[in-house]
Amino acid sequence: MPELPEVETIKNALSLAVSGAVISKAEVLCDRFREQIPSDFADKINGATILQFRRIGKYMIVDLNNRLSLIWHLGMSGRVKICQNESYVLQKHDHVVLTTDKGIIVFNDARRFGMLTYCPTDDLSQNRYIRKIGADPFAPEVSGKYLFEHLRRKTEAVKVALLDQSVICGIGNIYASEALYDARILPTREACSLSPAECQKLVESIRNVLQKAIKAGGSTLKDYRRPDGGMGYFQNEHCVYNQTGKPCPHCTCDLNKTGGIRKIVLGGRSTFYCDTLQK
DNA sequence: AGTGAGGCCTGAAAGC
DNA sequence: TGCTTTCAGGCCTCAC
């Protein structure tokens, strides 16, 4: 499930492979996503040159030379494949195929929770999806103070607040649990109960966890693959996510007494934590 | 405004 | 064995 590190990995791979490429053919095989792909999508981008790839939160932005930008979200099961082979054989759930002079770009999304649309580049910041995206976790303005100010009026669980893309963008269900573990903060804590010092630590943990994941090429769970088909390796470093009942890696307490890593549901999402280490 | 619930969608895994 | 049910989750919309 692509979160910030996975989108960053995909963006970087696409940048290397197809920046400057000319789109000679755009095919929309299925347009029913979270939002329908506009019916004139293919016409709008046919013949355009790809200027650059950017990332805003979990959205990938593709700037074209015709003053349009693609807004691309991978949802939960979205994959992007880059193929050099001219005779690409379509696979199940290949929904959009962009043929360029530098390779074929394929958008594959089994669950179709993703989306792909376009808007004028100049209007991007006002786009209904983009405008509500909060600061990037690596942006200079994100600090303990920034997080504290954004959480101080929230009574929801801090884990739920981390998933709110308008506070800090890019954090998904895996890294929310991992960052809170790294910061030794219980996911159930009311967001407004965090002290400025805890917010500072949490910001550092978010950056730490995301940075490590980017370095590892993202997590590979059921759905995520890098564009070259390879696997990310960060799942080998998950301390708590999907580790129910296993010993906490930084805890020396007796597994028989603590039961190990716990799993609960917050905001309808699985949440993992160590009851002993996290306060 | 903030919060919580429901829904979209498919495939893997668990349950019967 | 084979069918049915449950679960996974990003993010939208709607109701309170």
mmCIF file of C-alpha atoms (C1' of nucleotides) in Angstrom:
data_model
loop_
_atom_site.group_PDB
_atom_site.id
_atom_site.type_symbol
_atom_site.label_atom_id
_atom_site.label_comp_id
_atom_site.label_asym_id
_atom_site.label_seq_id
_atom_site.Cartn_x
_atom_site.Cartn_y
_atom_site.Cartn_z
ATOM 1 C CA MET A 1 0.000 0.000 0.000
ATOM 2 C CA PRO A 2 1.810 3.003 -1.273
ATOM 3 C CA GLU A 3 2.611 5.578 1.372
ATOM 4 C CA LEU A 4 5.122 8.378 1.051
ATOM 5 C CA PRO A 5 8.239 6.163 0.728
ATOM 6 C CA GLU A 6 6.656 4.015 -1.956
ATOM 7 C CA VAL A 7 5.420 6.991 -3.968
ATOM 8 C CA GLU A 8 8.826 8.634 -3.603
ATOM 9 C CA THR A 9 10.487 5.448 -4.880
ATOM 10 C CA ILE A 10 8.143 5.225 -7.851
ATOM 11 C CA LYS A 11 8.543 8.927 -8.626
ATOM 12 C CA ASN A 12 12.332 8.627 -8.634
ATOM 13 C CA ALA A 13 12.253 5.564 -10.866
ATOM 14 C CA LEU A 14 9.934 7.283 -13.341
ATOM 15 C CA SER A 15 12.108 10.405 -13.289
ATOM 16 C CA LEU A 16 15.149 8.389 -14.264
ATOM 17 C CA ALA A 17 13.394 6.351 -16.923
ATOM 18 C CA VAL A 18 10.976 8.611 -18.741
ATOM 19 C CA SER A 19 11.658 12.284 -18.014
ATOM 20 C CA GLY A 20 11.644 14.113 -21.331
ATOM 21 C CA ALA A 21 9.726 11.335 -23.033
ATOM 22 C CA VAL A 22 7.048 12.088 -25.603
ATOM 23 C CA ILE A 23 3.712 10.365 -25.075
ATOM 24 C CA SER A 24 2.795 8.909 -28.443
ATOM 25 C CA LYS A 25 -0.248 6.960 -27.327
ATOM 26 C CA ALA A 26 -2.431 7.064 -24.235
ATOM 27 C CA GLU A 27 -4.930 4.278 -23.648
ATOM 28 C CA VAL A 28 -7.536 4.202 -20.888
ATOM 29 C CA LEU A 29 -8.779 0.632 -20.646
ATOM 30 C CA CYS A 30 -10.825 1.203 -17.508
ATOM 31 C CA ASP A 31 -11.876 4.595 -16.180
ATOM 32 C CA ARG A 32 -13.740 3.599 -13.040
ATOM 33 C CA PHE A 33 -11.512 4.565 -10.136
ATOM 34 C CA ARG A 34 -12.086 6.531 -6.929
ATOM 35 C CA GLU A 35 -12.963 9.233 -9.393
ATOM 36 C CA GLN A 36 -13.659 8.514 -13.031
ATOM 37 C CA ILE A 37 -10.815 9.290 -15.394
ATOM 38 C CA PRO A 38 -11.997 12.212 -17.584
ATOM 39 C CA SER A 39 -13.284 11.007 -20.941
ATOM 40 C CA ASP A 40 -10.900 13.347 -22.797
ATOM 41 C CA PHE A 41 -7.882 12.233 -20.759
ATOM 42 C CA ALA A 42 -6.157 10.444 -23.624
ATOM 43 C CA ASP A 43 -6.795 13.280 -26.079
ATOM 44 C CA LYS A 44 -5.410 15.835 -23.640
ATOM 45 C CA ILE A 45 -2.069 14.122 -23.111
ATOM 46 C CA ASN A 46 -1.454 12.548 -26.497
ATOM 47 C CA GLY A 47 1.682 14.043 -28.017
ATOM 48 C CA ALA A 48 2.730 15.831 -24.841
ATOM 49 C CA THR A 49 6.255 15.732 -23.463
ATOM 50 C CA ILE A 50 6.861 14.740 -19.842
ATOM 51 C CA LEU A 51 8.766 17.550 -18.161
ATOM 52 C CA GLN A 52 9.138 16.224 -14.635
ATOM 53 C CA PHE A 53 7.683 14.100 -11.843
ATOM 54 C CA ARG A 54 6.891 15.517 -8.428
ATOM 55 C CA ARG A 55 5.338 14.193 -5.246
ATOM 56 C CA ILE A 56 2.777 15.957 -3.075
ATOM 57 C CA GLY A 57 1.942 13.735 -0.117
ATOM 58 C CA LYS A 58 0.943 10.429 -1.624
ATOM 59 C CA TYR A 59 0.063 12.056 -4.928
ATOM 60 C CA MET A 60 2.413 11.906 -7.861
ATOM 61 C CA ILE A 61 2.347 14.926 -10.156
ATOM 62 C CA VAL A 62 3.463 14.629 -13.764
ATOM 63 C CA ASP A 63 4.121 18.000 -15.376
ATOM 64 C CA LEU A 64 3.622 18.059 -19.149
ATOM 65 C CA ASN A 65 4.779 20.613 -21.684
ATOM 66 C CA ASN A 66 1.206 21.531 -22.662
ATOM 67 C CA ARG A 67 0.553 23.381 -19.398
ATOM 68 C CA LEU A 68 -1.252 20.368 -17.961
ATOM 69 C CA SER A 69 -0.248 18.191 -15.017
ATOM 70 C CA LEU A 70 -1.364 14.678 -14.242
ATOM 71 C CA ILE A 71 -2.591 14.051 -10.698
ATOM 72 C CA TRP A 72 -1.944 10.425 -9.914
ATOM 73 C CA HIS A 73 -2.797 8.517 -6.745
ATOM 74 C CA LEU A 74 -2.048 4.835 -6.304
ATOM 75 C CA GLY A 75 -4.703 4.228 -3.680
ATOM 76 C CA MET A 76 -3.889 1.030 -1.951
ATOM 77 C CA SER A 77 -3.122 -1.503 -4.639
ATOM 78 C CA GLY A 78 -1.882 0.771 -7.418
ATOM 79 C CA ARG A 79 1.317 -0.158 -9.229
ATOM 80 C CA VAL A 80 3.269 1.582 -11.933
ATOM 81 C CA LYS A 81 5.267 -0.506 -14.348
ATOM 82 C CA ILE A 82 7.887 0.776 -16.760
ATOM 83 C CA CYS A 83 8.494 -1.549 -19.681
ATOM 84 C CA GLN A 84 11.088 -1.203 -22.424
ATOM 85 C CA ASN A 85 9.646 -4.026 -24.454
ATOM 86 C CA GLU A 86 7.628 -2.789 -27.421
ATOM 87 C CA SER A 87 5.453 -5.880 -27.366
ATOM 88 C CA TYR A 88 4.038 -5.434 -23.907
ATOM 89 C CA VAL A 89 1.440 -8.065 -23.052
ATOM 90 C CA LEU A 90 -1.441 -6.651 -21.034
ATOM 91 C CA GLN A 91 -1.974 -8.151 -17.613
ATOM 92 C CA LYS A 92 -5.019 -8.299 -15.410
ATOM 93 C CA HIS A 93 -5.898 -4.886 -13.909
ATOM 94 C CA ASP A 94 -3.727 -2.923 -16.340
ATOM 95 C CA HIS A 95 -6.007 0.103 -16.637
ATOM 96 C CA VAL A 96 -3.967 2.849 -18.272
ATOM 97 C CA VAL A 97 -1.118 2.417 -20.750
ATOM 98 C CA LEU A 98 1.066 5.338 -21.821
ATOM 99 C CA THR A 99 3.365 4.578 -24.730
ATOM 100 C CA THR A 100 6.393 6.866 -25.000
ATOM 101 C CA ASP A 101 9.662 6.948 -26.911
ATOM 102 C CA LYS A 102 11.459 5.968 -23.707
ATOM 103 C CA GLY A 103 9.278 3.064 -22.667
ATOM 104 C CA ILE A 104 5.746 2.040 -21.812
ATOM 105 C CA ILE A 105 4.217 3.262 -18.559
ATOM 106 C CA VAL A 106 1.450 1.034 -17.189
ATOM 107 C CA PHE A 107 -0.945 1.849 -14.348
ATOM 108 C CA ASN A 108 -2.159 -1.362 -12.761
ATOM 109 C CA ASP A 109 -4.599 -1.168 -9.856
ATOM 110 C CA ALA A 110 -6.536 -4.246 -8.775
ATOM 111 C CA ARG A 111 -8.767 -2.485 -6.264
ATOM 112 C CA ARG A 112 -9.127 0.754 -8.188
ATOM 113 C CA PHE A 113 -8.861 2.883 -5.062
ATOM 114 C CA GLY A 114 -6.381 5.042 -6.928
ATOM 115 C CA MET A 115 -7.126 7.850 -9.331
ATOM 116 C CA LEU A 116 -5.655 9.575 -12.345
ATOM 117 C CA THR A 117 -6.753 12.895 -13.725
ATOM 118 C CA TYR A 118 -5.306 16.090 -15.120
ATOM 119 C CA CYS A 119 -5.554 19.790 -14.453
ATOM 120 C CA PRO A 120 -3.846 22.949 -15.682
ATOM 121 C CA THR A 121 -0.411 23.126 -14.051
ATOM 122 C CA ASP A 122 -1.109 26.685 -12.913
ATOM 123 C CA ASP A 123 -4.260 25.540 -11.073
ATOM 124 C CA LEU A 124 -2.691 22.576 -9.334
ATOM 125 C CA SER A 125 -2.502 24.152 -5.895
ATOM 126 C CA GLN A 126 -6.233 24.902 -6.093
ATOM 127 C CA ASN A 127 -7.198 21.392 -7.151
ATOM 128 C CA ARG A 128 -9.807 19.898 -4.843
ATOM 129 C CA TYR A 129 -7.506 17.035 -3.869
ATOM 130 C CA ILE A 130 -4.209 18.878 -3.707
ATOM 131 C CA ARG A 131 -5.369 21.964 -1.822
ATOM 132 C CA LYS A 132 -6.203 20.018 1.323
ATOM 133 C CA ILE A 133 -2.822 18.303 1.563
ATOM 134 C CA GLY A 134 -0.837 19.437 4.598
ATOM 135 C CA ALA A 135 2.890 20.002 4.926
ATOM 136 C CA ASP A 136 5.368 17.393 3.779
ATOM 137 C CA PRO A 137 7.084 15.676 6.723
ATOM 138 C CA PHE A 138 10.476 16.737 5.358
ATOM 139 C CA ALA A 139 9.474 20.378 4.833
ATOM 140 C CA PRO A 140 11.391 22.878 7.007
ATOM 141 C CA GLU A 141 8.184 24.266 8.509
ATOM 142 C CA VAL A 142 7.333 20.907 10.040
ATOM 143 C CA SER A 143 8.632 20.979 13.596
ATOM 144 C CA GLY A 144 7.535 19.882 17.036
ATOM 145 C CA LYS A 145 5.827 23.241 17.345
ATOM 146 C CA TYR A 146 4.018 22.769 14.018
ATOM 147 C CA LEU A 147 2.699 19.369 15.080
ATOM 148 C CA PHE A 148 1.775 20.572 18.561
ATOM 149 C CA GLU A 149 -0.247 23.455 17.116
ATOM 150 C CA HIS A 150 -2.096 21.101 14.778
ATOM 151 C CA LEU A 151 -2.877 18.484 17.430
ATOM 152 C CA ARG A 152 -3.758 20.664 20.402
ATOM 153 C CA ARG A 153 -7.450 20.912 19.528
ATOM 154 C CA LYS A 154 -7.915 17.312 18.483
ATOM 155 C CA THR A 155 -9.470 14.784 20.822
ATOM 156 C CA GLU A 156 -9.127 11.886 18.393
ATOM 157 C CA ALA A 157 -6.384 9.305 18.892
ATOM 158 C CA VAL A 158 -2.963 10.556 17.822
ATOM 159 C CA LYS A 159 -2.685 7.581 15.452
ATOM 160 C CA VAL A 160 -5.847 8.728 13.666
ATOM 161 C CA ALA A 161 -4.514 12.303 13.512
ATOM 162 C CA LEU A 162 -1.315 11.086 11.845
ATOM 163 C CA LEU A 163 -3.411 9.551 9.075
ATOM 164 C CA ASP A 164 -5.085 12.920 8.474
ATOM 165 C CA GLN A 165 -3.317 14.134 5.331
ATOM 166 C CA SER A 166 -4.131 17.764 6.115
ATOM 167 C CA VAL A 167 -1.879 17.724 9.195
ATOM 168 C CA ILE A 168 1.263 16.046 7.857
ATOM 169 C CA CYS A 169 0.925 14.361 4.485
ATOM 170 C CA GLY A 170 2.249 11.049 3.272
ATOM 171 C CA ILE A 171 1.843 8.964 6.408
ATOM 172 C CA GLY A 172 -0.276 5.851 5.970
ATOM 173 C CA ASN A 173 -1.323 3.054 8.231
ATOM 174 C CA ILE A 174 2.013 1.244 8.344
ATOM 175 C CA TYR A 175 4.234 4.210 9.105
ATOM 176 C CA ALA A 176 1.780 5.743 11.594
ATOM 177 C CA SER A 177 2.200 2.707 13.833
ATOM 178 C CA GLU A 178 5.956 2.563 13.229
ATOM 179 C CA ALA A 179 6.534 6.267 13.927
ATOM 180 C CA LEU A 180 4.551 6.145 17.171
ATOM 181 C CA TYR A 181 6.516 3.113 18.247
ATOM 182 C CA ASP A 182 9.787 4.856 17.422
ATOM 183 C CA ALA A 183 8.638 7.861 19.486
ATOM 184 C CA ARG A 184 7.471 5.561 22.308
ATOM 185 C CA ILE A 185 4.005 7.146 22.252
ATOM 186 C CA LEU A 186 0.825 5.091 22.655
ATOM 187 C CA PRO A 187 -1.358 5.294 19.514
ATOM 188 C CA THR A 188 -4.471 5.605 21.679
ATOM 189 C CA ARG A 189 -3.396 8.870 23.304
ATOM 190 C CA GLU A 190 -5.653 11.829 22.582
ATOM 191 C CA ALA A 191 -3.809 13.980 20.046
ATOM 192 C CA CYS A 192 -4.211 17.038 22.276
ATOM 193 C CA SER A 193 -2.531 15.276 25.185
ATOM 194 C CA LEU A 194 0.901 15.283 23.551
ATOM 195 C CA SER A 195 3.423 17.682 25.046
ATOM 196 C CA PRO A 196 5.584 19.916 22.838
ATOM 197 C CA ALA A 197 8.527 17.653 23.638
ATOM 198 C CA GLU A 198 6.578 14.570 22.582
ATOM 199 C CA CYS A 199 5.548 16.323 19.373
ATOM 200 C CA GLN A 200 9.197 17.133 18.702
ATOM 201 C CA LYS A 201 10.166 13.517 19.230
ATOM 202 C CA LEU A 202 7.293 12.351 17.043
ATOM 203 C CA VAL A 203 8.357 14.586 14.153
ATOM 204 C CA GLU A 204 11.871 13.195 14.408
ATOM 205 C CA SER A 205 10.510 9.650 14.484
ATOM 206 C CA ILE A 206 8.281 10.243 11.466
ATOM 207 C CA ARG A 207 11.262 11.509 9.484
ATOM 208 C CA ASN A 208 13.474 8.733 10.773
ATOM 209 C CA VAL A 209 11.037 5.968 9.855
ATOM 210 C CA LEU A 210 10.153 7.431 6.448
ATOM 211 C CA GLN A 211 13.798 8.092 5.578
ATOM 212 C CA LYS A 212 14.774 4.535 6.386
ATOM 213 C CA ALA A 213 11.869 3.241 4.304
ATOM 214 C CA ILE A 214 12.812 5.398 1.311
ATOM 215 C CA LYS A 215 16.367 4.095 1.540
ATOM 216 C CA ALA A 216 15.039 0.546 1.537
ATOM 217 C CA GLY A 217 12.847 1.227 -1.500
ATOM 218 C CA GLY A 218 9.556 1.162 0.358
ATOM 219 C CA SER A 219 7.665 -1.655 1.997
ATOM 220 C CA THR A 220 6.490 -4.665 0.088
ATOM 221 C CA LEU A 221 3.240 -6.030 1.365
ATOM 222 C CA LYS A 222 0.611 -7.808 -0.624
ATOM 223 C CA ASP A 223 0.132 -5.051 -3.147
ATOM 224 C CA TYR A 224 3.196 -2.905 -3.528
ATOM 225 C CA ARG A 225 5.999 -3.490 -6.027
ATOM 226 C CA ARG A 226 8.600 -1.088 -7.314
ATOM 227 C CA PRO A 227 8.197 -0.059 -10.966
ATOM 228 C CA ASP A 228 10.871 -2.542 -12.052
ATOM 229 C CA GLY A 229 8.902 -5.302 -10.349
ATOM 230 C CA GLY A 230 11.420 -5.599 -7.524
ATOM 231 C CA MET A 231 10.511 -5.678 -3.896
ATOM 232 C CA GLY A 232 11.036 -2.980 -1.291
ATOM 233 C CA TYR A 233 12.797 -4.235 1.790
ATOM 234 C CA PHE A 234 11.414 -2.080 4.564
ATOM 235 C CA GLN A 235 8.950 -4.713 5.691
ATOM 236 C CA ASN A 236 11.934 -6.546 7.143
ATOM 237 C CA GLU A 237 12.355 -3.617 9.492
ATOM 238 C CA HIS A 238 8.796 -3.247 10.734
ATOM 239 C CA CYS A 239 8.987 -3.186 14.521
ATOM 240 C CA VAL A 240 5.280 -3.444 15.241
ATOM 241 C CA TYR A 241 3.233 -3.455 12.023
ATOM 242 C CA ASN A 242 1.761 -6.910 11.477
ATOM 243 C CA GLN A 243 3.862 -8.261 14.352
ATOM 244 C CA THR A 244 0.970 -9.189 16.645
ATOM 245 C CA GLY A 245 2.090 -11.456 19.472
ATOM 246 C CA LYS A 246 5.753 -11.217 18.594
ATOM 247 C CA PRO A 247 8.268 -9.777 21.043
ATOM 248 C CA CYS A 248 8.887 -6.061 20.814
ATOM 249 C CA PRO A 249 12.399 -5.619 19.378
ATOM 250 C CA HIS A 250 13.467 -3.152 22.056
ATOM 251 C CA CYS A 251 11.790 -4.727 25.039
ATOM 252 C CA THR A 252 13.198 -7.254 27.484
ATOM 253 C CA CYS A 253 9.943 -8.104 29.193
ATOM 254 C CA ASP A 254 8.534 -11.632 29.380
ATOM 255 C CA LEU A 255 6.476 -12.488 26.295
ATOM 256 C CA ASN A 256 4.304 -14.815 28.393
ATOM 257 C CA LYS A 257 3.311 -11.915 30.623
ATOM 258 C CA THR A 258 2.947 -9.123 28.058
ATOM 259 C CA GLY A 259 1.654 -11.074 25.068
ATOM 260 C CA GLY A 260 4.052 -9.145 22.836
ATOM 261 C CA ILE A 261 2.965 -6.641 20.203
ATOM 262 C CA ARG A 262 -0.721 -5.810 20.445
ATOM 263 C CA LYS A 263 -3.219 -5.149 17.696
ATOM 264 C CA ILE A 264 -6.229 -2.883 18.112
ATOM 265 C CA VAL A 265 -8.525 -0.975 15.759
ATOM 266 C CA LEU A 266 -8.444 2.842 15.735
ATOM 267 C CA GLY A 267 -10.483 4.834 13.265
ATOM 268 C CA GLY A 268 -11.360 1.578 11.572
ATOM 269 C CA ARG A 269 -7.698 0.731 10.914
ATOM 270 C CA SER A 270 -5.437 -1.918 12.376
ATOM 271 C CA THR A 271 -2.985 -0.402 14.821
ATOM 272 C CA PHE A 272 0.032 -2.096 16.365
ATOM 273 C CA TYR A 273 1.980 -1.130 19.466
ATOM 274 C CA CYS A 274 3.988 -2.277 22.473
ATOM 275 C CA ASP A 275 2.047 -1.718 25.656
ATOM 276 C CA THR A 276 5.197 -1.778 27.756
ATOM 277 C CA LEU A 277 7.466 0.562 25.823
ATOM 278 C CA GLN A 278 4.964 3.115 24.536
ATOM 279 C CA LYS A 279 3.534 5.607 27.039
ATOM 280 C "C1'" DA B 1 -15.299 22.338 13.010
ATOM 281 C "C1'" DG B 2 -14.346 17.947 14.580
ATOM 282 C "C1'" DT B 3 -15.482 13.251 14.710
ATOM 283 C "C1'" DG B 4 -17.224 8.702 13.408
ATOM 284 C "C1'" DA B 5 -19.345 5.566 10.194
ATOM 285 C "C1'" DG B 6 -20.103 3.777 5.631
ATOM 286 C "C1'" DG B 7 -18.705 2.770 1.053
ATOM 287 C "C1'" DC B 8 -15.840 1.867 -2.925
ATOM 288 C "C1'" DC B 9 -13.037 -2.635 -4.866
ATOM 289 C "C1'" DT B 10 -10.623 -7.134 -5.413
ATOM 290 C "C1'" DG B 11 -8.010 -10.981 -3.850
ATOM 291 C "C1'" DA B 12 -6.031 -13.577 -0.161
ATOM 292 C "C1'" DA B 13 -6.955 -15.982 3.822
ATOM 293 C "C1'" DA B 14 -9.820 -17.874 7.132
ATOM 294 C "C1'" DG B 15 -14.034 -20.269 8.321
ATOM 295 C "C1'" DC B 16 -17.483 -23.781 7.604
ATOM 296 C "C1'" DT C 1 -12.692 -30.034 -1.411
ATOM 297 C "C1'" DG C 2 -15.326 -26.063 -2.366
ATOM 298 C "C1'" DC C 3 -18.099 -22.475 -1.126
ATOM 299 C "C1'" DT C 4 -18.900 -18.272 1.818
ATOM 300 C "C1'" DT C 5 -17.325 -14.756 4.815
ATOM 301 C "C1'" DT C 6 -13.954 -11.667 6.521
ATOM 302 C "C1'" DC C 7 -10.268 -8.616 6.172
ATOM 303 C "C1'" DA C 8 -7.073 -5.271 4.153
ATOM 304 C "C1'" DG C 9 -6.918 -0.028 3.525
ATOM 305 C "C1'" DG C 10 -6.755 5.562 1.240
ATOM 306 C "C1'" DC C 11 -9.841 8.784 1.245
ATOM 307 C "C1'" DC C 12 -14.145 10.426 -0.064
ATOM 308 C "C1'" DT C 13 -19.040 11.672 1.453
ATOM 309 C "C1'" DC C 14 -22.474 12.037 4.765
ATOM 310 C "C1'" DA C 15 -24.574 12.534 9.379
ATOM 311 C "C1'" DC C 16 -24.348 14.175 13.981
#
